[in-house]
Amino acid sequence: MTALLEVDHLGVTFRTEDGPVLAVKDMSFTLNQGEILALVGESGCGKSVTAMSIPGLLPTHGVARRGSVLLSGRDLTTLAEHELESVRGKEISVIFQEPMTSLNPSYTVGKQIVEVIARHQGMNRRQALGRAVELLSMVGIPDPRRRCASYPHQLSGGMRQRVMIAMAVACDPKVLIADEPTTALDVTIQAGVLEVIRTLCRELGTAVVLITHDLGVVAEVADRVVVMYAGRAVEQASVGSLFAAPQHPYTMGLMGALPANALRTKSRRLAEITGLVPAPVDDPDECQFAPRCGRATAECRATRPKLAESRVDHHVACYHPGREDDRG
Amino acid sequence: MTDMAVAVLPATTAITRGVRLRRRFLRRPMAVVGLVLVTLFLLLAIFGPLLTPDPLVQELTSAFAPPSAHHLLGTDDLGRDELARLASGARVSLVAGVLSTALAFLVGVPIGLASGYFRGWLDEVVMRLNDTVLAFPFLIFAVGFAAIFGASLRNVVIALAIGLLPSVVRITRGEALVLREQDFIGGAVADGARAGSIMFRYLLPNSVNALIVQATVAIPTGIVGEAALSFLGLGVQPPAPSWGLMLTSAQQFLVQAPQLAIYPGALIAVATLGFNLLGDGLRDVLDPKDRR
Amino acid sequence: MGMFVLRRVLSSVVVLFLCSVAVFVGVRALPGDPALIMAGESATPALLAAIRHQFGLDQPLPVQYIDYVTQALHGNFGISTTDQIPVSEILVQRIPVTLEIAVLAIIVGVLIGVPAGIISAVRQGRFADYVSNGFGLIGLSVPHFWLGLLAIWIFAVRLHFLPASGFVGLAEDPVENLRRMVLPAIVLGTGLSAVLMRQTRSALLGQLSEDYVRTARAKGLSHGAQIRHALRNSLTTVTTVLGLQLGALISGAVVTEQIFVIPGFGKLTIDSVLQRNYPVIEGVVMITVFGYVMVNLIVDLAYAWLDPRLRLSGGAR
């Protein structure tokens, strides 16, 4: 089965006033039809930039991009901005982190949904409005017909995010990119929104690229996971395999930092990964995690490890992968 | 997205903030042009009168003379050296602009900080008063002011300061409103710091950037304001030179000596332009909108 | 919205009250005794006392103030001390003149400034932006009274195209009227257009970097549609700026009328202050303040109407 989405050696560099910033150095992964893929990593690892590169949503100036992004075999990186406009909203949709500011405060919710429908599907106003009401009820918003006439500020955070989801799936896209969709929401609301994403996408057969720094979210919703560090993928696996046997020391560090896991250790303390993420200004040929890694050797600092299969369908970029009891 | 990228940088690069700001400023040609123009204006105002002949000396026989070695820009309707008058006028403009701004800041910054920090009824009263002062079209107020207190440079400066006050209060209040929500203020309060100390040691230094930008707007406003008032006869009195006064007398002689109207106005425009360019550049570097 | 309107109206009334008191006291503080001016050379103490009594100048200040306000509300602003004409008549004569200049200047300013600002923001960093920005900066930096002189020199002295000064009523002769109004309107309008251009540009740029524009782009909307989204939210800023500039416009009118010798409201202001014509001064300033407060009120209400957040929540933002 050919993958729906193939990202191949993607690299993104920002030209800023203070010098070039290598946000994404080398990312390759695939997304299959109907699958939910999680991109995990801490702030600044390049996961958002990776995801935004797919539909070409990076700024038009001051950005250099390498590599290719194939959607059903078509390379999106070769398309011009106006060509991408037909792809966005229709084949690839995005929902963002901040639902309050992601909706235009001066237009009603209904109008903003109708807008995307009118852009890509030739419906008249009444049909489009009907579809909008249908979508709102699909995402679990009560009294959808009346809600269409509401303004964003009249809705709660969770409801706004559901509106965003409705807007995103309105034209039945193949891929949905969800950039930290629950991070800005109350913990009590998060589960509901995640549930909407999961069931809706299963029903519609939409594949999802879910960006998050929260392993809990990954465990709940994702099928496969890519762990990112300093602009590169360091581990890729199915969810089950990742949690059962994390291979990369960084992944293990992330999991160790989970309160639930900390409770199981003898010391019952939150494990932390010492050190800082390297600044994205250069890219030496060595393992970027080495300075913080307990098992780093000379080999790690000599050449950068490449992604290699360490278990079945489980890839890791490390010279010393696998579970050991001494960590850094 | 680039702010995400830049946010990661500063903690780990070696160049200091001052150097970085200076580099960003120098990378903007328009800002540098502004700096050059302002410097030229300052040089003219400070050193010009020292290097030119006496602007008050009249040589009625050589009125409206064209440029010569003796009078580099010719003479005016009373035979006075035009360049000397322009230089002295520059000094008057500089004094008016800088002093009125300084006065407005001296009074307005404390009021703005207090208003923004304490909120409540103090804020309401200050805002109402601010709006009231703003409601008066400035020139009408200035005319009345001059009528009551007499027309002189000193009174012009005071009237200008009053006119500049509302914007200064508003900007400072805005800064205080934003800053008071920051955690480090909460920390200071929890430590038992008194309000005055908080305003002076925390709010003020953090407002400096916005205030510097505001100063680059206020000074040219003062310069143009002084020129306008003198133009109307409400400011500097003849025979003292002022760019505004020079324009008044030039209006009568537009036919025979249009250059007398061109020079002073052009200098006002260039000085104002310089401050505006400088202010724009500083604003980009010091107080960019994506700071928050 | 109702609460918001009520609060703004009340606030305007307060400002009006404060201003009127300030005006009243300020005018009384002007040096020069109006009774003396009116009586002229042949002033005797008895005559002065009679004049003071006739004009209520011997009453305590608060009484004078209340008297004044009640009369003003009936449209009676007193009599001009210099020529014995009712002040209201003078005002009615002069206000439309300045109003015409102001309206023409606003038309010039908006028609040039707002589109220029939009183009500048949309084509940011490119040639059109630099050109627009350049003109905007120059328009801001050039003092309008100088611009007036230059305009007179170019168009009247050198080209003999337009008259240098003077005024003809609109009703009398529209063509001649406009010939004389063109230069003042353009001179005033230039400054306004520069401010509007910069504010529109900065407001639009600010909105273009907001998240909802990113959403619009992610939805596959065209660049034009994205700009429309941003423009909708920039209107409030532009309206506010326009309201704030009106004060500057009136100040500008004062000087412009001097230069072009137009018998408008602005010229009346200066003349009346220099002549110590109390009733006229009071009338002039009260009308100015009233007009300015009214316009600000309208601008605020328009702002609230444009921003659904204010409209629906009664201004509690």
PDB file of C-alpha atoms in Angstrom, chain C residues 6-194:
ATOM      1  CA  LEU C   6     -25.509  55.324  27.795  1.00  0.00           C
ATOM      2  CA  ARG C   7     -22.089  55.318  29.406  1.00  0.00           C
ATOM      3  CA  ARG C   8     -20.474  57.063  26.479  1.00  0.00           C
ATOM      4  CA  VAL C   9     -23.149  59.719  26.335  1.00  0.00           C
ATOM      5  CA  LEU C  10     -22.853  60.390  30.049  1.00  0.00           C
ATOM      6  CA  SER C  11     -19.110  60.543  29.750  1.00  0.00           C
ATOM      7  CA  SER C  12     -19.437  63.044  26.908  1.00  0.00           C
ATOM      8  CA  VAL C  13     -21.716  65.203  28.986  1.00  0.00           C
ATOM      9  CA  VAL C  14     -19.164  65.202  31.790  1.00  0.00           C
ATOM     10  CA  VAL C  15     -16.420  66.225  29.408  1.00  0.00           C
ATOM     11  CA  LEU C  16     -18.615  68.958  27.972  1.00  0.00           C
ATOM     12  CA  PHE C  17     -19.320  70.247  31.436  1.00  0.00           C
ATOM     13  CA  LEU C  18     -15.655  70.277  32.440  1.00  0.00           C
ATOM     14  CA  CYS C  19     -14.694  71.979  29.208  1.00  0.00           C
ATOM     15  CA  SER C  20     -17.375  74.618  29.484  1.00  0.00           C
ATOM     16  CA  VAL C  21     -16.307  75.480  33.000  1.00  0.00           C
ATOM     17  CA  ALA C  22     -12.683  75.607  31.913  1.00  0.00           C
ATOM     18  CA  VAL C  23     -13.576  77.829  28.997  1.00  0.00           C
ATOM     19  CA  PHE C  24     -15.683  80.086  31.125  1.00  0.00           C
ATOM     20  CA  VAL C  25     -13.000  80.583  33.736  1.00  0.00           C
ATOM     21  CA  GLY C  26     -10.245  80.812  31.165  1.00  0.00           C
ATOM     22  CA  VAL C  27     -11.978  83.505  29.221  1.00  0.00           C
ATOM     23  CA  ARG C  28     -12.602  85.506  32.362  1.00  0.00           C
ATOM     24  CA  ALA C  29      -8.890  85.225  33.077  1.00  0.00           C
ATOM     25  CA  LEU C  30      -7.930  86.982  29.872  1.00  0.00           C
ATOM     26  CA  PRO C  31      -6.379  90.317  30.611  1.00  0.00           C
ATOM     27  CA  GLY C  32      -8.368  93.264  29.450  1.00  0.00           C
ATOM     28  CA  ASP C  33     -11.658  94.420  30.841  1.00  0.00           C
ATOM     29  CA  PRO C  34     -14.511  93.836  28.372  1.00  0.00           C
ATOM     30  CA  ALA C  35     -16.541  96.619  29.903  1.00  0.00           C
ATOM     31  CA  LEU C  36     -13.677  98.990  29.269  1.00  0.00           C
ATOM     32  CA  ILE C  37     -13.330  97.818  25.700  1.00  0.00           C
ATOM     33  CA  MET C  38     -16.993  98.254  25.028  1.00  0.00           C
ATOM     34  CA  ALA C  39     -17.185 101.648  26.659  1.00  0.00           C
ATOM     35  CA  GLY C  40     -14.227 102.906  24.718  1.00  0.00           C
ATOM     36  CA  GLU C  41     -12.502 106.161  25.393  1.00  0.00           C
ATOM     37  CA  SER C  42     -15.368 107.957  27.050  1.00  0.00           C
ATOM     38  CA  ALA C  43     -15.629 105.536  29.929  1.00  0.00           C
ATOM     39  CA  THR C  44     -16.967 106.906  33.163  1.00  0.00           C
ATOM     40  CA  PRO C  45     -17.380 104.764  36.267  1.00  0.00           C
ATOM     41  CA  ALA C  46     -21.130 105.068  35.952  1.00  0.00           C
ATOM     42  CA  LEU C  47     -21.047 103.942  32.338  1.00  0.00           C
ATOM     43  CA  LEU C  48     -18.776 101.036  33.203  1.00  0.00           C
ATOM     44  CA  ALA C  49     -21.098 100.018  36.034  1.00  0.00           C
ATOM     45  CA  ALA C  50     -24.082 100.223  33.709  1.00  0.00           C
ATOM     46  CA  ILE C  51     -22.350  98.096  31.083  1.00  0.00           C
ATOM     47  CA  ARG C  52     -21.310  95.564  33.675  1.00  0.00           C
ATOM     48  CA  HIS C  53     -24.838  95.341  34.951  1.00  0.00           C
ATOM     49  CA  GLN C  54     -26.295  95.020  31.459  1.00  0.00           C
ATOM     50  CA  PHE C  55     -24.040  92.173  30.589  1.00  0.00           C
ATOM     51  CA  GLY C  56     -24.279  90.537  33.955  1.00  0.00           C
ATOM     52  CA  LEU C  57     -20.586  91.003  34.623  1.00  0.00           C
ATOM     53  CA  ASP C  58     -21.206  92.066  38.192  1.00  0.00           C
ATOM     54  CA  GLN C  59     -22.806  88.774  39.196  1.00  0.00           C
ATOM     55  CA  PRO C  60     -20.797  86.090  41.015  1.00  0.00           C
ATOM     56  CA  LEU C  61     -19.113  83.657  38.648  1.00  0.00           C
ATOM     57  CA  PRO C  62     -21.296  80.573  39.233  1.00  0.00           C
ATOM     58  CA  VAL C  63     -24.403  82.645  38.557  1.00  0.00           C
ATOM     59  CA  GLN C  64     -22.848  83.994  35.387  1.00  0.00           C
ATOM     60  CA  TYR C  65     -22.023  80.442  34.359  1.00  0.00           C
ATOM     61  CA  ILE C  66     -25.537  79.121  34.905  1.00  0.00           C
ATOM     62  CA  ASP C  67     -26.943  82.114  33.092  1.00  0.00           C
ATOM     63  CA  TYR C  68     -24.630  81.473  30.222  1.00  0.00           C
ATOM     64  CA  VAL C  69     -25.442  77.805  29.931  1.00  0.00           C
ATOM     65  CA  THR C  70     -29.196  78.326  30.046  1.00  0.00           C
ATOM     66  CA  GLN C  71     -28.924  80.996  27.391  1.00  0.00           C
ATOM     67  CA  ALA C  72     -26.632  78.860  25.284  1.00  0.00           C
ATOM     68  CA  LEU C  73     -29.049  75.968  25.337  1.00  0.00           C
ATOM     69  CA  HIS C  74     -31.555  78.328  23.792  1.00  0.00           C
ATOM     70  CA  GLY C  75     -29.113  79.248  21.090  1.00  0.00           C
ATOM     71  CA  ASN C  76     -28.302  82.609  22.547  1.00  0.00           C
ATOM     72  CA  PHE C  77     -24.601  83.135  22.881  1.00  0.00           C
ATOM     73  CA  GLY C  78     -24.682  86.809  23.561  1.00  0.00           C
ATOM     74  CA  ILE C  79     -23.670  89.753  21.459  1.00  0.00           C
ATOM     75  CA  SER C  80     -20.276  90.353  19.922  1.00  0.00           C
ATOM     76  CA  THR C  81     -18.599  93.216  21.699  1.00  0.00           C
ATOM     77  CA  THR C  82     -16.930  94.586  18.629  1.00  0.00           C
ATOM     78  CA  ASP C  83     -19.816  94.861  16.239  1.00  0.00           C
ATOM     79  CA  GLN C  84     -22.969  94.272  18.257  1.00  0.00           C
ATOM     80  CA  ILE C  85     -24.095  91.325  16.124  1.00  0.00           C
ATOM     81  CA  PRO C  86     -25.509  88.261  17.918  1.00  0.00           C
ATOM     82  CA  VAL C  87     -22.753  85.748  18.318  1.00  0.00           C
ATOM     83  CA  SER C  88     -24.983  82.982  17.055  1.00  0.00           C
ATOM     84  CA  GLU C  89     -25.363  84.824  13.788  1.00  0.00           C
ATOM     85  CA  ILE C  90     -21.614  85.141  13.385  1.00  0.00           C
ATOM     86  CA  LEU C  91     -21.181  81.487  14.170  1.00  0.00           C
ATOM     87  CA  VAL C  92     -23.832  80.462  11.686  1.00  0.00           C
ATOM     88  CA  GLN C  93     -22.058  82.511   9.060  1.00  0.00           C
ATOM     89  CA  ARG C  94     -18.587  81.194   9.723  1.00  0.00           C
ATOM     90  CA  ILE C  95     -19.058  77.571  10.662  1.00  0.00           C
ATOM     91  CA  PRO C  96     -20.235  76.339   7.265  1.00  0.00           C
ATOM     92  CA  VAL C  97     -17.145  77.813   5.664  1.00  0.00           C
ATOM     93  CA  THR C  98     -14.760  75.910   7.843  1.00  0.00           C
ATOM     94  CA  LEU C  99     -17.017  72.888   7.636  1.00  0.00           C
ATOM     95  CA  GLU C 100     -16.695  72.963   3.886  1.00  0.00           C
ATOM     96  CA  ILE C 101     -12.916  73.052   4.044  1.00  0.00           C
ATOM     97  CA  ALA C 102     -12.945  70.288   6.626  1.00  0.00           C
ATOM     98  CA  VAL C 103     -15.244  68.058   4.604  1.00  0.00           C
ATOM     99  CA  LEU C 104     -13.215  68.589   1.450  1.00  0.00           C
ATOM    100  CA  ALA C 105     -10.022  67.917   3.371  1.00  0.00           C
ATOM    101  CA  ILE C 106     -11.465  64.725   4.833  1.00  0.00           C
ATOM    102  CA  ILE C 107     -12.540  63.566   1.387  1.00  0.00           C
ATOM    103  CA  VAL C 108      -9.052  64.211   0.049  1.00  0.00           C
ATOM    104  CA  GLY C 109      -7.455  62.568   3.053  1.00  0.00           C
ATOM    105  CA  VAL C 110      -9.577  59.419   3.037  1.00  0.00           C
ATOM    106  CA  LEU C 111      -9.585  58.932  -0.719  1.00  0.00           C
ATOM    107  CA  ILE C 112      -5.827  59.121  -0.854  1.00  0.00           C
ATOM    108  CA  GLY C 113      -4.738  57.885   2.539  1.00  0.00           C
ATOM    109  CA  VAL C 114      -6.759  54.722   3.085  1.00  0.00           C
ATOM    110  CA  PRO C 115      -6.172  53.060  -0.304  1.00  0.00           C
ATOM    111  CA  ALA C 116      -2.501  54.033  -0.114  1.00  0.00           C
ATOM    112  CA  GLY C 117      -2.261  52.408   3.288  1.00  0.00           C
ATOM    113  CA  ILE C 118      -3.926  49.234   2.055  1.00  0.00           C
ATOM    114  CA  ILE C 119      -1.684  48.960  -0.980  1.00  0.00           C
ATOM    115  CA  SER C 120       1.334  49.627   1.170  1.00  0.00           C
ATOM    116  CA  ALA C 121       0.441  46.875   3.626  1.00  0.00           C
ATOM    117  CA  VAL C 122      -0.439  44.337   0.965  1.00  0.00           C
ATOM    118  CA  ARG C 123       2.692  45.021  -1.040  1.00  0.00           C
ATOM    119  CA  GLN C 124       4.864  45.291   2.027  1.00  0.00           C
ATOM    120  CA  GLY C 125       8.560  45.451   1.319  1.00  0.00           C
ATOM    121  CA  ARG C 126       8.057  45.996  -2.378  1.00  0.00           C
ATOM    122  CA  PHE C 127       8.324  49.095  -4.505  1.00  0.00           C
ATOM    123  CA  ALA C 128       4.770  50.316  -4.003  1.00  0.00           C
ATOM    124  CA  ASP C 129       5.264  50.139  -0.254  1.00  0.00           C
ATOM    125  CA  TYR C 130       8.407  52.255  -0.316  1.00  0.00           C
ATOM    126  CA  VAL C 131       6.835  54.841  -2.568  1.00  0.00           C
ATOM    127  CA  SER C 132       3.688  55.009  -0.483  1.00  0.00           C
ATOM    128  CA  ASN C 133       5.619  55.125   2.736  1.00  0.00           C
ATOM    129  CA  GLY C 134       7.851  57.813   1.332  1.00  0.00           C
ATOM    130  CA  PHE C 135       4.951  60.048   0.415  1.00  0.00           C
ATOM    131  CA  GLY C 136       3.352  59.311   3.744  1.00  0.00           C
ATOM    132  CA  LEU C 137       6.451  60.359   5.652  1.00  0.00           C
ATOM    133  CA  ILE C 138       6.879  63.492   3.610  1.00  0.00           C
ATOM    134  CA  GLY C 139       3.222  64.354   4.018  1.00  0.00           C
ATOM    135  CA  LEU C 140       3.608  63.968   7.750  1.00  0.00           C
ATOM    136  CA  SER C 141       6.774  65.995   7.978  1.00  0.00           C
ATOM    137  CA  VAL C 142       5.828  68.947   5.865  1.00  0.00           C
ATOM    138  CA  PRO C 143       4.184  71.620   8.013  1.00  0.00           C
ATOM    139  CA  HIS C 144       0.853  72.536   6.486  1.00  0.00           C
ATOM    140  CA  PHE C 145       1.382  76.257   6.735  1.00  0.00           C
ATOM    141  CA  TRP C 146       4.501  75.917   4.640  1.00  0.00           C
ATOM    142  CA  LEU C 147       2.661  73.730   2.212  1.00  0.00           C
ATOM    143  CA  GLY C 148       0.060  76.466   1.978  1.00  0.00           C
ATOM    144  CA  LEU C 149       2.665  79.069   1.131  1.00  0.00           C
ATOM    145  CA  LEU C 150       4.250  76.793  -1.435  1.00  0.00           C
ATOM    146  CA  ALA C 151       0.874  76.072  -2.969  1.00  0.00           C
ATOM    147  CA  ILE C 152       0.114  79.754  -3.243  1.00  0.00           C
ATOM    148  CA  TRP C 153       3.496  80.396  -4.789  1.00  0.00           C
ATOM    149  CA  ILE C 154       3.189  77.625  -7.365  1.00  0.00           C
ATOM    150  CA  PHE C 155      -0.434  77.874  -8.310  1.00  0.00           C
ATOM    151  CA  ALA C 156      -1.214  81.529  -7.812  1.00  0.00           C
ATOM    152  CA  VAL C 157       2.002  83.406  -8.330  1.00  0.00           C
ATOM    153  CA  ARG C 158       3.738  81.311 -10.954  1.00  0.00           C
ATOM    154  CA  LEU C 159       0.942  79.575 -12.762  1.00  0.00           C
ATOM    155  CA  HIS C 160      -1.838  82.083 -12.146  1.00  0.00           C
ATOM    156  CA  PHE C 161      -4.069  79.085 -12.052  1.00  0.00           C
ATOM    157  CA  LEU C 162      -5.931  79.604  -8.801  1.00  0.00           C
ATOM    158  CA  PRO C 163      -6.579  82.718  -6.738  1.00  0.00           C
ATOM    159  CA  ALA C 164      -4.296  83.262  -3.789  1.00  0.00           C
ATOM    160  CA  SER C 165      -6.916  84.178  -1.280  1.00  0.00           C
ATOM    161  CA  GLY C 166     -10.385  85.408  -0.700  1.00  0.00           C
ATOM    162  CA  PHE C 167     -13.677  83.696  -0.466  1.00  0.00           C
ATOM    163  CA  VAL C 168     -16.886  83.338  -2.443  1.00  0.00           C
ATOM    164  CA  GLY C 169     -19.925  81.697  -0.922  1.00  0.00           C
ATOM    165  CA  LEU C 170     -20.897  78.274  -2.152  1.00  0.00           C
ATOM    166  CA  ALA C 171     -24.443  79.324  -2.783  1.00  0.00           C
ATOM    167  CA  GLU C 172     -23.375  82.377  -4.731  1.00  0.00           C
ATOM    168  CA  ASP C 173     -20.985  80.817  -7.174  1.00  0.00           C
ATOM    169  CA  PRO C 174     -20.011  77.161  -6.759  1.00  0.00           C
ATOM    170  CA  VAL C 175     -17.226  77.284  -9.300  1.00  0.00           C
ATOM    171  CA  GLU C 176     -15.496  80.301  -7.829  1.00  0.00           C
ATOM    172  CA  ASN C 177     -16.039  78.903  -4.392  1.00  0.00           C
ATOM    173  CA  LEU C 178     -14.360  75.641  -5.255  1.00  0.00           C
ATOM    174  CA  ARG C 179     -11.526  77.415  -7.013  1.00  0.00           C
ATOM    175  CA  ARG C 180     -10.713  79.084  -3.754  1.00  0.00           C
ATOM    176  CA  MET C 181     -11.295  76.034  -1.605  1.00  0.00           C
ATOM    177  CA  VAL C 182      -9.188  73.618  -3.598  1.00  0.00           C
ATOM    178  CA  LEU C 183      -5.820  74.694  -2.281  1.00  0.00           C
ATOM    179  CA  PRO C 184      -6.792  74.937   1.395  1.00  0.00           C
ATOM    180  CA  ALA C 185      -8.546  71.578   1.168  1.00  0.00           C
ATOM    181  CA  ILE C 186      -5.560  69.899  -0.449  1.00  0.00           C
ATOM    182  CA  VAL C 187      -3.152  71.501   1.988  1.00  0.00           C
ATOM    183  CA  LEU C 188      -5.149  70.273   4.968  1.00  0.00           C
ATOM    184  CA  GLY C 189      -5.988  66.971   3.341  1.00  0.00           C
ATOM    185  CA  THR C 190      -2.348  66.103   2.673  1.00  0.00           C
ATOM    186  CA  GLY C 191      -1.457  65.898   6.321  1.00  0.00           C
ATOM    187  CA  LEU C 192      -4.568  63.881   7.047  1.00  0.00           C
ATOM    188  CA  SER C 193      -3.909  61.471   4.207  1.00  0.00           C
ATOM    189  CA  ALA C 194      -0.386  60.880   5.450  1.00  0.00           C
TER     190      ALA C 194
END
